[in-house]
Structure formats: C-alpha cells, structure tokens
Amino acid sequence: MTRKGIAPHGGPTAGTLPDRLPWDVVAAVALGGALGSAARYGVSVAWPTPSGQLPWATLVINLTGCALLGMLMAFVTARIAPHRLLRPFLGTGVLGGYTTFSTYAVETRGLLDTGRPLLAAGYVFGTLAGALIAVWLGGWLVARIGPKP
Amino acid sequence: MTLLLVLAGGAVGAPCRFLVDRLAGRLLGVTLPWGTLIVNVLGSLVLGLLAGLGGTVPGWVGTLLGTGFCGALTTYSTFSYETVRLAGDGPGGRLRALCNVAATLVAGLGAAALGWWLGGLR
C-alpha cells in the first residue's frame, strides 16, 4: 500500500522515486535556502537575545515560517497544477532555510546552562505548540479565503 | 561579508536537507518523516559542537557552518507540517505524529547537548 508523499517538496513515496536527480529542483531549493537563511540572519541581528533570556527572534522566525508553510501547502494543494518549482523553492528552500531546529535546540541547551530550566522547558514546548497551531491555522486560513480546488 | 557566508551556507544546507529527505524516503519508507528527523538531529549536533567550542572557532566558520549551513539544514516548518499531516491521518497517524514529536525533541535536543559537551572537552 502506498501513501502520498508528505514532504513539502512533494517528495514521492518510497519505491516510486525516479533515479535521475531533478537538478532544477535542487537549484530552486538552494536559491530558496540562501534567501531564507539570509532572512533568518537579518531577524536575529535586528533582535539579539541576551544570555538567559527567551530567544524571541528564533521563536518568531519559527512560528511565522510555520504559518507561511501551512498557507503555502494549502495553496498548492488547492491549485490544479502549481508550477513544479514553486513548492521546492518556497517550501523546502525559503521556509526550510528560514525556520531552524538546530538554533532552537542549542538555545535550549544555553538556557539550561544559565540555570533557567523552566524557561528552557517553556521555550521547547511553547515553540512546539505554537508551531503546530501556526501550521494548522495557516492552512485553515487559505482553505477559507484562498483558491478553491 | 557575513551575509555572503550565511547565503553560501544556506545554499548548501537546504539542498542537503532535500537530498537526505529523498534518500531517507527511499531507504526507510514514509512511516515517519525520517529525512527531517535525521537532518534536524545532525544539524543540532554540529551546531551544539560549534557552541561548545565557543571562541576556539573562527567567527566566519560559525557564520558559514552554524548560521548558514546548520540553520538551513534543519527546519522547524517542515517538521511541524509533517507532524500536523500525520496527526490528521486517523488514530494510527496520531500515534505516528506523537512518535515524530517525541523522537525529534529527544534526539534533537540530546544531539545539541552532546555536541555542546564534546566541544567543551578541548
């Protein structure tokens, strides 16, 4: 039994992958990843986190990125035939490069290091809950006001 | 200059995530989003290592490898989207969504702590 691929780049399920690498897709992901990373860097520079404080910049980056991905995925699934590079570029590339798990994980470790275990736990689970809600909300919003399938 | 390093790291990190995801889907199947889990754990390990090494690493390495590469290799949006997708897949899906969250948090945060510790050894 095969299920539909669930990757934001619309990755096909196991066993159905073509052998040839789609280089245009890889290039779109690379370009998007560079742009998304630059945006993340810009926000983190504009909004530095003092040691032992809640990392607001990363939190806002991740939550806005999740809301946008929820919206994007609802948009492309509602479209009859979205451009084949739209999802890799915006989803896998820009939003994948913009949001980050590694910074979140290391910031959590940093909060423990400065003796803020409760804040660390709040950051971990607050981001998680917020991110899941943001994805869902973004999808719901587009389903309501966006293009109809 | 710093921005260029971030752009370069991001331009490599994101396609690496894409390729790992493709490969993981092929080798491990799609019961769980293994690819995203793998990149998030690996990226957290490397960034933790950089954080643990601290001042012994040149600033440009931290920017290129940390902010650029690890930041783009790992992702919160795809992880969240895949979790929501799994959760909407009936009772079995909800259990898989829970496993995805638990595995990502435990392994990802654990990898960051391990990297941090390893970096602090020297």
PDB file of C-alpha atoms in Angstrom:
ATOM      1  CA  MET A   1       0.000   0.000   0.000  1.00  0.00           C
ATOM      2  CA  THR A   2       1.438   3.353  -0.933  1.00  0.00           C
ATOM      3  CA  ARG A   3       0.678   6.627   0.780  1.00  0.00           C
ATOM      4  CA  LYS A   4       1.037  10.069  -0.694  1.00  0.00           C
ATOM      5  CA  GLY A   5       4.418  11.671  -0.073  1.00  0.00           C
ATOM      6  CA  ILE A   6       4.250  14.278   2.675  1.00  0.00           C
ATOM      7  CA  ALA A   7       7.407  16.278   2.132  1.00  0.00           C
ATOM      8  CA  PRO A   8       6.828  19.969   1.344  1.00  0.00           C
ATOM      9  CA  HIS A   9       8.669  19.460  -1.914  1.00  0.00           C
ATOM     10  CA  GLY A  10       6.057  16.877  -2.765  1.00  0.00           C
ATOM     11  CA  GLY A  11       8.527  14.032  -2.476  1.00  0.00           C
ATOM     12  CA  PRO A  12       7.094  10.842  -3.867  1.00  0.00           C
ATOM     13  CA  THR A  13       6.708   7.838  -1.606  1.00  0.00           C
ATOM     14  CA  ALA A  14       9.352   5.177  -1.177  1.00  0.00           C
ATOM     15  CA  GLY A  15       9.757   2.937  -4.164  1.00  0.00           C
ATOM     16  CA  THR A  16       8.356   5.446  -6.632  1.00  0.00           C
ATOM     17  CA  LEU A  17      11.401   7.708  -6.807  1.00  0.00           C
ATOM     18  CA  PRO A  18      12.860   8.394 -10.194  1.00  0.00           C
ATOM     19  CA  ASP A  19      16.555   7.576 -10.420  1.00  0.00           C
ATOM     20  CA  ARG A  20      17.548  10.844 -12.005  1.00  0.00           C
ATOM     21  CA  LEU A  21      18.053  13.822  -9.762  1.00  0.00           C
ATOM     22  CA  PRO A  22      15.956  16.849 -10.789  1.00  0.00           C
ATOM     23  CA  TRP A  23      18.730  19.433 -10.870  1.00  0.00           C
ATOM     24  CA  ASP A  24      16.370  22.337 -11.458  1.00  0.00           C
ATOM     25  CA  VAL A  25      14.569  21.405  -8.232  1.00  0.00           C
ATOM     26  CA  VAL A  26      17.901  21.190  -6.343  1.00  0.00           C
ATOM     27  CA  ALA A  27      18.863  24.629  -7.689  1.00  0.00           C
ATOM     28  CA  ALA A  28      15.495  26.100  -6.655  1.00  0.00           C
ATOM     29  CA  VAL A  29      15.933  24.649  -3.150  1.00  0.00           C
ATOM     30  CA  ALA A  30      19.485  26.058  -2.934  1.00  0.00           C
ATOM     31  CA  LEU A  31      18.412  29.536  -4.019  1.00  0.00           C
ATOM     32  CA  GLY A  32      15.447  29.494  -1.651  1.00  0.00           C
ATOM     33  CA  GLY A  33      17.608  28.177   1.186  1.00  0.00           C
ATOM     34  CA  ALA A  34      20.086  31.010   0.746  1.00  0.00           C
ATOM     35  CA  LEU A  35      17.304  33.624   0.781  1.00  0.00           C
ATOM     36  CA  GLY A  36      15.517  32.069   3.760  1.00  0.00           C
ATOM     37  CA  SER A  37      18.774  31.853   5.725  1.00  0.00           C
ATOM     38  CA  ALA A  38      19.544  35.495   4.962  1.00  0.00           C
ATOM     39  CA  ALA A  39      16.100  36.497   6.225  1.00  0.00           C
ATOM     40  CA  ARG A  40      16.620  34.480   9.416  1.00  0.00           C
ATOM     41  CA  TYR A  41      20.029  36.083   9.888  1.00  0.00           C
ATOM     42  CA  GLY A  42      18.517  39.537   9.385  1.00  0.00           C
ATOM     43  CA  VAL A  43      15.867  38.968  12.048  1.00  0.00           C
ATOM     44  CA  SER A  44      18.412  37.542  14.515  1.00  0.00           C
ATOM     45  CA  VAL A  45      20.747  40.536  14.035  1.00  0.00           C
ATOM     46  CA  ALA A  46      17.917  43.039  14.419  1.00  0.00           C
ATOM     47  CA  TRP A  47      16.648  41.236  17.521  1.00  0.00           C
ATOM     48  CA  PRO A  48      19.569  39.851  19.553  1.00  0.00           C
ATOM     49  CA  THR A  49      18.825  37.592  22.528  1.00  0.00           C
ATOM     50  CA  PRO A  50      20.644  38.419  25.774  1.00  0.00           C
ATOM     51  CA  SER A  51      22.052  35.365  27.592  1.00  0.00           C
ATOM     52  CA  GLY A  52      19.493  33.648  29.809  1.00  0.00           C
ATOM     53  CA  GLN A  53      16.540  35.346  28.105  1.00  0.00           C
ATOM     54  CA  LEU A  54      13.813  33.835  25.941  1.00  0.00           C
ATOM     55  CA  PRO A  55      15.071  33.690  22.315  1.00  0.00           C
ATOM     56  CA  TRP A  56      12.259  35.771  20.842  1.00  0.00           C
ATOM     57  CA  ALA A  57      13.869  36.098  17.430  1.00  0.00           C
ATOM     58  CA  THR A  58      14.057  32.335  16.789  1.00  0.00           C
ATOM     59  CA  LEU A  59      10.599  31.836  18.269  1.00  0.00           C
ATOM     60  CA  VAL A  60       9.045  34.433  15.961  1.00  0.00           C
ATOM     61  CA  ILE A  61      11.027  33.139  12.954  1.00  0.00           C
ATOM     62  CA  ASN A  62       9.836  29.572  13.531  1.00  0.00           C
ATOM     63  CA  LEU A  63       6.207  30.488  14.190  1.00  0.00           C
ATOM     64  CA  THR A  64       5.892  32.811  11.186  1.00  0.00           C
ATOM     65  CA  GLY A  65       7.683  30.254   8.984  1.00  0.00           C
ATOM     66  CA  CYS A  66       5.278  27.542  10.114  1.00  0.00           C
ATOM     67  CA  ALA A  67       2.222  29.698   9.435  1.00  0.00           C
ATOM     68  CA  LEU A  68       3.553  30.529   5.965  1.00  0.00           C
ATOM     69  CA  LEU A  69       4.279  26.862   5.178  1.00  0.00           C
ATOM     70  CA  GLY A  70       0.765  25.912   6.282  1.00  0.00           C
ATOM     71  CA  MET A  71      -0.576  28.578   3.936  1.00  0.00           C
ATOM     72  CA  LEU A  72       1.703  27.562   1.060  1.00  0.00           C
ATOM     73  CA  MET A  73       0.804  23.877   1.293  1.00  0.00           C
ATOM     74  CA  ALA A  74      -2.905  24.629   1.421  1.00  0.00           C
ATOM     75  CA  PHE A  75      -2.447  26.907  -1.589  1.00  0.00           C
ATOM     76  CA  VAL A  76      -0.517  24.448  -3.773  1.00  0.00           C
ATOM     77  CA  THR A  77      -2.807  21.526  -2.946  1.00  0.00           C
ATOM     78  CA  ALA A  78      -5.831  23.636  -3.887  1.00  0.00           C
ATOM     79  CA  ARG A  79      -4.324  24.590  -7.236  1.00  0.00           C
ATOM     80  CA  ILE A  80      -4.899  22.350 -10.250  1.00  0.00           C
ATOM     81  CA  ALA A  81      -1.298  22.491 -11.458  1.00  0.00           C
ATOM     82  CA  PRO A  82       1.064  24.706  -9.471  1.00  0.00           C
ATOM     83  CA  HIS A  83       4.442  25.372 -11.067  1.00  0.00           C
ATOM     84  CA  ARG A  84       6.677  22.401 -10.269  1.00  0.00           C
ATOM     85  CA  LEU A  85       9.370  24.623  -8.764  1.00  0.00           C
ATOM     86  CA  LEU A  86       7.023  26.654  -6.556  1.00  0.00           C
ATOM     87  CA  ARG A  87       6.912  24.186  -3.682  1.00  0.00           C
ATOM     88  CA  PRO A  88      10.646  23.289  -3.702  1.00  0.00           C
ATOM     89  CA  PHE A  89      11.620  26.960  -3.932  1.00  0.00           C
ATOM     90  CA  LEU A  90       9.234  28.444  -1.349  1.00  0.00           C
ATOM     91  CA  GLY A  91       8.579  25.450   0.930  1.00  0.00           C
ATOM     92  CA  THR A  92      11.753  23.369   1.032  1.00  0.00           C
ATOM     93  CA  GLY A  93      14.038  26.287   0.155  1.00  0.00           C
ATOM     94  CA  VAL A  94      12.886  29.620   1.565  1.00  0.00           C
ATOM     95  CA  LEU A  95      10.800  28.460   4.530  1.00  0.00           C
ATOM     96  CA  GLY A  96      13.018  25.452   5.262  1.00  0.00           C
ATOM     97  CA  GLY A  97      16.040  27.739   5.300  1.00  0.00           C
ATOM     98  CA  TYR A  98      14.237  30.442   7.268  1.00  0.00           C
ATOM     99  CA  THR A  99      12.995  28.212  10.088  1.00  0.00           C
ATOM    100  CA  THR A 100      15.505  26.246  12.099  1.00  0.00           C
ATOM    101  CA  PHE A 101      15.609  23.397  14.558  1.00  0.00           C
ATOM    102  CA  SER A 102      19.326  23.483  15.382  1.00  0.00           C
ATOM    103  CA  THR A 103      19.301  27.019  16.792  1.00  0.00           C
ATOM    104  CA  TYR A 104      16.245  26.167  18.877  1.00  0.00           C
ATOM    105  CA  ALA A 105      17.964  23.063  20.265  1.00  0.00           C
ATOM    106  CA  VAL A 106      21.212  24.865  21.085  1.00  0.00           C
ATOM    107  CA  GLU A 107      19.380  27.871  22.580  1.00  0.00           C
ATOM    108  CA  THR A 108      17.520  25.435  24.833  1.00  0.00           C
ATOM    109  CA  ARG A 109      20.832  23.964  25.952  1.00  0.00           C
ATOM    110  CA  GLY A 110      22.059  27.511  26.555  1.00  0.00           C
ATOM    111  CA  LEU A 111      19.086  28.319  28.782  1.00  0.00           C
ATOM    112  CA  LEU A 112      19.854  25.221  30.861  1.00  0.00           C
ATOM    113  CA  ASP A 113      23.469  26.390  31.027  1.00  0.00           C
ATOM    114  CA  THR A 114      22.428  29.729  32.511  1.00  0.00           C
ATOM    115  CA  GLY A 115      20.287  27.940  35.109  1.00  0.00           C
ATOM    116  CA  ARG A 116      16.869  28.605  33.570  1.00  0.00           C
ATOM    117  CA  PRO A 117      15.354  25.092  33.315  1.00  0.00           C
ATOM    118  CA  LEU A 118      11.757  26.315  33.498  1.00  0.00           C
ATOM    119  CA  LEU A 119      12.336  28.884  30.781  1.00  0.00           C
ATOM    120  CA  ALA A 120      14.076  26.205  28.688  1.00  0.00           C
ATOM    121  CA  ALA A 121      11.071  23.877  29.069  1.00  0.00           C
ATOM    122  CA  GLY A 122       8.701  26.729  28.265  1.00  0.00           C
ATOM    123  CA  TYR A 123      10.712  27.557  25.167  1.00  0.00           C
ATOM    124  CA  VAL A 124      10.781  23.935  23.968  1.00  0.00           C
ATOM    125  CA  PHE A 125       7.091  23.250  24.407  1.00  0.00           C
ATOM    126  CA  GLY A 126       5.898  26.779  23.667  1.00  0.00           C
ATOM    127  CA  THR A 127       7.632  26.713  20.284  1.00  0.00           C
ATOM    128  CA  LEU A 128       6.298  23.225  19.563  1.00  0.00           C
ATOM    129  CA  ALA A 129       2.683  24.055  20.432  1.00  0.00           C
ATOM    130  CA  GLY A 130       2.842  27.398  18.662  1.00  0.00           C
ATOM    131  CA  ALA A 131       4.387  25.861  15.543  1.00  0.00           C
ATOM    132  CA  LEU A 132       1.755  23.127  15.229  1.00  0.00           C
ATOM    133  CA  ILE A 133      -1.038  25.656  15.742  1.00  0.00           C
ATOM    134  CA  ALA A 134       0.575  28.042  13.235  1.00  0.00           C
ATOM    135  CA  VAL A 135       0.783  25.347  10.522  1.00  0.00           C
ATOM    136  CA  TRP A 136      -2.821  24.382  11.089  1.00  0.00           C
ATOM    137  CA  LEU A 137      -4.010  27.994  11.238  1.00  0.00           C
ATOM    138  CA  GLY A 138      -2.168  28.923   8.042  1.00  0.00           C
ATOM    139  CA  GLY A 139      -3.789  26.014   6.225  1.00  0.00           C
ATOM    140  CA  TRP A 140      -7.197  26.807   7.639  1.00  0.00           C
ATOM    141  CA  LEU A 141      -6.922  30.444   6.599  1.00  0.00           C
ATOM    142  CA  VAL A 142      -6.066  29.640   2.983  1.00  0.00           C
ATOM    143  CA  ALA A 143      -8.743  26.938   2.836  1.00  0.00           C
ATOM    144  CA  ARG A 144     -11.257  29.580   3.888  1.00  0.00           C
ATOM    145  CA  ILE A 145     -10.217  32.553   1.780  1.00  0.00           C
ATOM    146  CA  GLY A 146      -7.821  31.107  -0.772  1.00  0.00           C
ATOM    147  CA  PRO A 147      -8.328  29.463  -4.164  1.00  0.00           C
ATOM    148  CA  LYS A 148     -10.927  26.711  -4.244  1.00  0.00           C
ATOM    149  CA  PRO A 149      -9.864  23.280  -5.542  1.00  0.00           C
TER     150      PRO A 149
ATOM    151  CA  MET B   1      30.833  39.552   4.116  1.00  0.00           C
ATOM    152  CA  THR B   2      28.884  37.916   6.932  1.00  0.00           C
ATOM    153  CA  LEU B   3      25.746  37.923   4.801  1.00  0.00           C
ATOM    154  CA  LEU B   4      27.624  36.215   1.975  1.00  0.00           C
ATOM    155  CA  LEU B   5      28.717  33.447   4.347  1.00  0.00           C
ATOM    156  CA  VAL B   6      25.108  32.977   5.508  1.00  0.00           C
ATOM    157  CA  LEU B   7      23.895  32.867   1.903  1.00  0.00           C
ATOM    158  CA  ALA B   8      26.565  30.311   0.972  1.00  0.00           C
ATOM    159  CA  GLY B   9      25.838  28.092   3.979  1.00  0.00           C
ATOM    160  CA  GLY B  10      22.103  28.286   3.322  1.00  0.00           C
ATOM    161  CA  ALA B  11      22.565  27.472  -0.350  1.00  0.00           C
ATOM    162  CA  VAL B  12      24.294  24.219   0.651  1.00  0.00           C
ATOM    163  CA  GLY B  13      22.286  23.302   3.764  1.00  0.00           C
ATOM    164  CA  ALA B  14      18.837  23.408   2.168  1.00  0.00           C
ATOM    165  CA  PRO B  15      19.637  21.131  -0.812  1.00  0.00           C
ATOM    166  CA  CYS B  16      21.414  18.751   1.586  1.00  0.00           C
ATOM    167  CA  ARG B  17      18.161  18.512   3.544  1.00  0.00           C
ATOM    168  CA  PHE B  18      16.279  17.902   0.304  1.00  0.00           C
ATOM    169  CA  LEU B  19      18.657  15.123  -0.756  1.00  0.00           C
ATOM    170  CA  VAL B  20      18.704  13.438   2.671  1.00  0.00           C
ATOM    171  CA  ASP B  21      14.912  13.551   2.634  1.00  0.00           C
ATOM    172  CA  ARG B  22      14.748  11.895  -0.781  1.00  0.00           C
ATOM    173  CA  LEU B  23      17.258   9.239   0.213  1.00  0.00           C
ATOM    174  CA  ALA B  24      15.578   8.540   3.559  1.00  0.00           C
ATOM    175  CA  GLY B  25      12.198   8.193   1.885  1.00  0.00           C
ATOM    176  CA  ARG B  26      13.665   5.641  -0.470  1.00  0.00           C
ATOM    177  CA  LEU B  27      15.640   3.658   2.109  1.00  0.00           C
ATOM    178  CA  LEU B  28      13.457   3.911   5.211  1.00  0.00           C
ATOM    179  CA  GLY B  29       9.982   4.439   3.820  1.00  0.00           C
ATOM    180  CA  VAL B  30       7.466   7.054   4.877  1.00  0.00           C
ATOM    181  CA  THR B  31       6.024   5.611   8.082  1.00  0.00           C
ATOM    182  CA  LEU B  32       7.692   8.559   9.776  1.00  0.00           C
ATOM    183  CA  PRO B  33       9.329  11.591   8.116  1.00  0.00           C
ATOM    184  CA  TRP B  34      12.797  10.102   8.706  1.00  0.00           C
ATOM    185  CA  GLY B  35      14.612  12.580   6.488  1.00  0.00           C
ATOM    186  CA  THR B  36      13.529  15.613   8.502  1.00  0.00           C
ATOM    187  CA  LEU B  37      14.343  13.808  11.735  1.00  0.00           C
ATOM    188  CA  ILE B  38      17.841  12.928  10.505  1.00  0.00           C
ATOM    189  CA  VAL B  39      18.735  16.443   9.323  1.00  0.00           C
ATOM    190  CA  ASN B  40      17.378  18.049  12.483  1.00  0.00           C
ATOM    191  CA  VAL B  41      19.418  15.720  14.692  1.00  0.00           C
ATOM    192  CA  LEU B  42      22.616  16.071  12.628  1.00  0.00           C
ATOM    193  CA  GLY B  43      22.316  19.855  12.392  1.00  0.00           C
ATOM    194  CA  SER B  44      21.694  20.152  16.123  1.00  0.00           C
ATOM    195  CA  LEU B  45      24.772  18.029  16.824  1.00  0.00           C
ATOM    196  CA  VAL B  46      27.021  20.200  14.642  1.00  0.00           C
ATOM    197  CA  LEU B  47      25.627  23.497  15.951  1.00  0.00           C
ATOM    198  CA  GLY B  48      25.956  22.217  19.524  1.00  0.00           C
ATOM    199  CA  LEU B  49      29.559  21.307  18.794  1.00  0.00           C
ATOM    200  CA  LEU B  50      30.227  24.817  17.470  1.00  0.00           C
ATOM    201  CA  ALA B  51      28.591  26.326  20.559  1.00  0.00           C
ATOM    202  CA  GLY B  52      30.654  24.086  22.839  1.00  0.00           C
ATOM    203  CA  LEU B  53      33.869  25.019  21.046  1.00  0.00           C
ATOM    204  CA  GLY B  54      32.941  28.683  21.503  1.00  0.00           C
ATOM    205  CA  GLY B  55      35.771  31.123  20.911  1.00  0.00           C
ATOM    206  CA  THR B  56      38.178  28.478  19.613  1.00  0.00           C
ATOM    207  CA  VAL B  57      36.293  28.523  16.286  1.00  0.00           C
ATOM    208  CA  PRO B  58      36.875  31.499  13.969  1.00  0.00           C
ATOM    209  CA  GLY B  59      33.819  33.722  13.605  1.00  0.00           C
ATOM    210  CA  TRP B  60      33.475  33.102   9.881  1.00  0.00           C
ATOM    211  CA  VAL B  61      33.286  29.325  10.453  1.00  0.00           C
ATOM    212  CA  GLY B  62      30.459  29.799  12.934  1.00  0.00           C
ATOM    213  CA  THR B  63      28.595  32.004  10.475  1.00  0.00           C
ATOM    214  CA  LEU B  64      29.084  29.748   7.460  1.00  0.00           C
ATOM    215  CA  LEU B  65      28.640  26.394   9.189  1.00  0.00           C
ATOM    216  CA  GLY B  66      26.339  27.389  12.041  1.00  0.00           C
ATOM    217  CA  THR B  67      24.036  30.201  10.937  1.00  0.00           C
ATOM    218  CA  GLY B  68      24.159  29.288   7.257  1.00  0.00           C
ATOM    219  CA  PHE B  69      24.556  25.535   6.870  1.00  0.00           C
ATOM    220  CA  CYS B  70      23.051  24.129  10.104  1.00  0.00           C
ATOM    221  CA  GLY B  71      20.317  26.747  10.116  1.00  0.00           C
ATOM    222  CA  ALA B  72      19.212  25.757   6.621  1.00  0.00           C
ATOM    223  CA  LEU B  73      19.873  22.026   7.014  1.00  0.00           C
ATOM    224  CA  THR B  74      17.487  21.894   9.972  1.00  0.00           C
ATOM    225  CA  THR B  75      13.906  23.039   9.779  1.00  0.00           C
ATOM    226  CA  TYR B  76      11.018  23.680  12.121  1.00  0.00           C
ATOM    227  CA  SER B  77       8.405  24.370   9.465  1.00  0.00           C
ATOM    228  CA  THR B  78       8.676  21.023   7.662  1.00  0.00           C
ATOM    229  CA  PHE B  79       8.826  19.146  10.964  1.00  0.00           C
ATOM    230  CA  SER B  80       5.637  20.884  12.132  1.00  0.00           C
ATOM    231  CA  TYR B  81       3.850  20.470   8.819  1.00  0.00           C
ATOM    232  CA  GLU B  82       4.671  16.762   8.653  1.00  0.00           C
ATOM    233  CA  THR B  83       3.501  16.311  12.249  1.00  0.00           C
ATOM    234  CA  VAL B  84       0.169  18.014  11.527  1.00  0.00           C
ATOM    235  CA  ARG B  85      -0.201  15.929   8.361  1.00  0.00           C
ATOM    236  CA  LEU B  86       0.425  12.707  10.297  1.00  0.00           C
ATOM    237  CA  ALA B  87      -1.983  13.730  13.055  1.00  0.00           C
ATOM    238  CA  GLY B  88      -4.761  14.140  10.503  1.00  0.00           C
ATOM    239  CA  ASP B  89      -4.267  10.571   9.323  1.00  0.00           C
ATOM    240  CA  GLY B  90      -6.555   8.747  11.742  1.00  0.00           C
ATOM    241  CA  PRO B  91      -5.659   7.025  15.040  1.00  0.00           C
ATOM    242  CA  GLY B  92      -2.519   5.399  13.614  1.00  0.00           C
ATOM    243  CA  GLY B  93      -1.452   8.754  12.236  1.00  0.00           C
ATOM    244  CA  ARG B  94      -1.912  10.452  15.581  1.00  0.00           C
ATOM    245  CA  LEU B  95       0.349   7.892  17.204  1.00  0.00           C
ATOM    246  CA  ARG B  96       2.964   8.416  14.471  1.00  0.00           C
ATOM    247  CA  ALA B  97       2.686  12.191  14.923  1.00  0.00           C
ATOM    248  CA  LEU B  98       3.354  11.750  18.632  1.00  0.00           C
ATOM    249  CA  CYS B  99       6.332   9.477  17.882  1.00  0.00           C
ATOM    250  CA  ASN B 100       7.670  12.054  15.413  1.00  0.00           C
ATOM    251  CA  VAL B 101       7.485  14.841  18.017  1.00  0.00           C
ATOM    252  CA  ALA B 102       8.984  12.703  20.786  1.00  0.00           C
ATOM    253  CA  ALA B 103      11.814  11.385  18.601  1.00  0.00           C
ATOM    254  CA  THR B 104      12.629  14.834  17.209  1.00  0.00           C
ATOM    255  CA  LEU B 105      12.685  16.538  20.604  1.00  0.00           C
ATOM    256  CA  VAL B 106      14.587  13.797  22.440  1.00  0.00           C
ATOM    257  CA  ALA B 107      17.139  13.111  19.693  1.00  0.00           C
ATOM    258  CA  GLY B 108      17.443  16.735  18.544  1.00  0.00           C
ATOM    259  CA  LEU B 109      17.862  18.292  21.975  1.00  0.00           C
ATOM    260  CA  GLY B 110      20.046  15.359  23.007  1.00  0.00           C
ATOM    261  CA  ALA B 111      22.275  15.862  19.962  1.00  0.00           C
ATOM    262  CA  ALA B 112      22.661  19.581  20.722  1.00  0.00           C
ATOM    263  CA  ALA B 113      23.648  18.760  24.320  1.00  0.00           C
ATOM    264  CA  LEU B 114      26.052  16.037  23.156  1.00  0.00           C
ATOM    265  CA  GLY B 115      27.703  18.362  20.649  1.00  0.00           C
ATOM    266  CA  TRP B 116      27.989  21.085  23.274  1.00  0.00           C
ATOM    267  CA  TRP B 117      29.626  18.644  25.683  1.00  0.00           C
ATOM    268  CA  LEU B 118      32.031  17.310  23.038  1.00  0.00           C
ATOM    269  CA  GLY B 119      33.005  20.850  22.086  1.00  0.00           C
ATOM    270  CA  GLY B 120      33.748  21.691  25.674  1.00  0.00           C
ATOM    271  CA  LEU B 121      36.153  18.757  26.065  1.00  0.00           C
ATOM    272  CA  ARG B 122      39.051  20.546  24.456  1.00  0.00           C
TER     273      ARG B 122
END
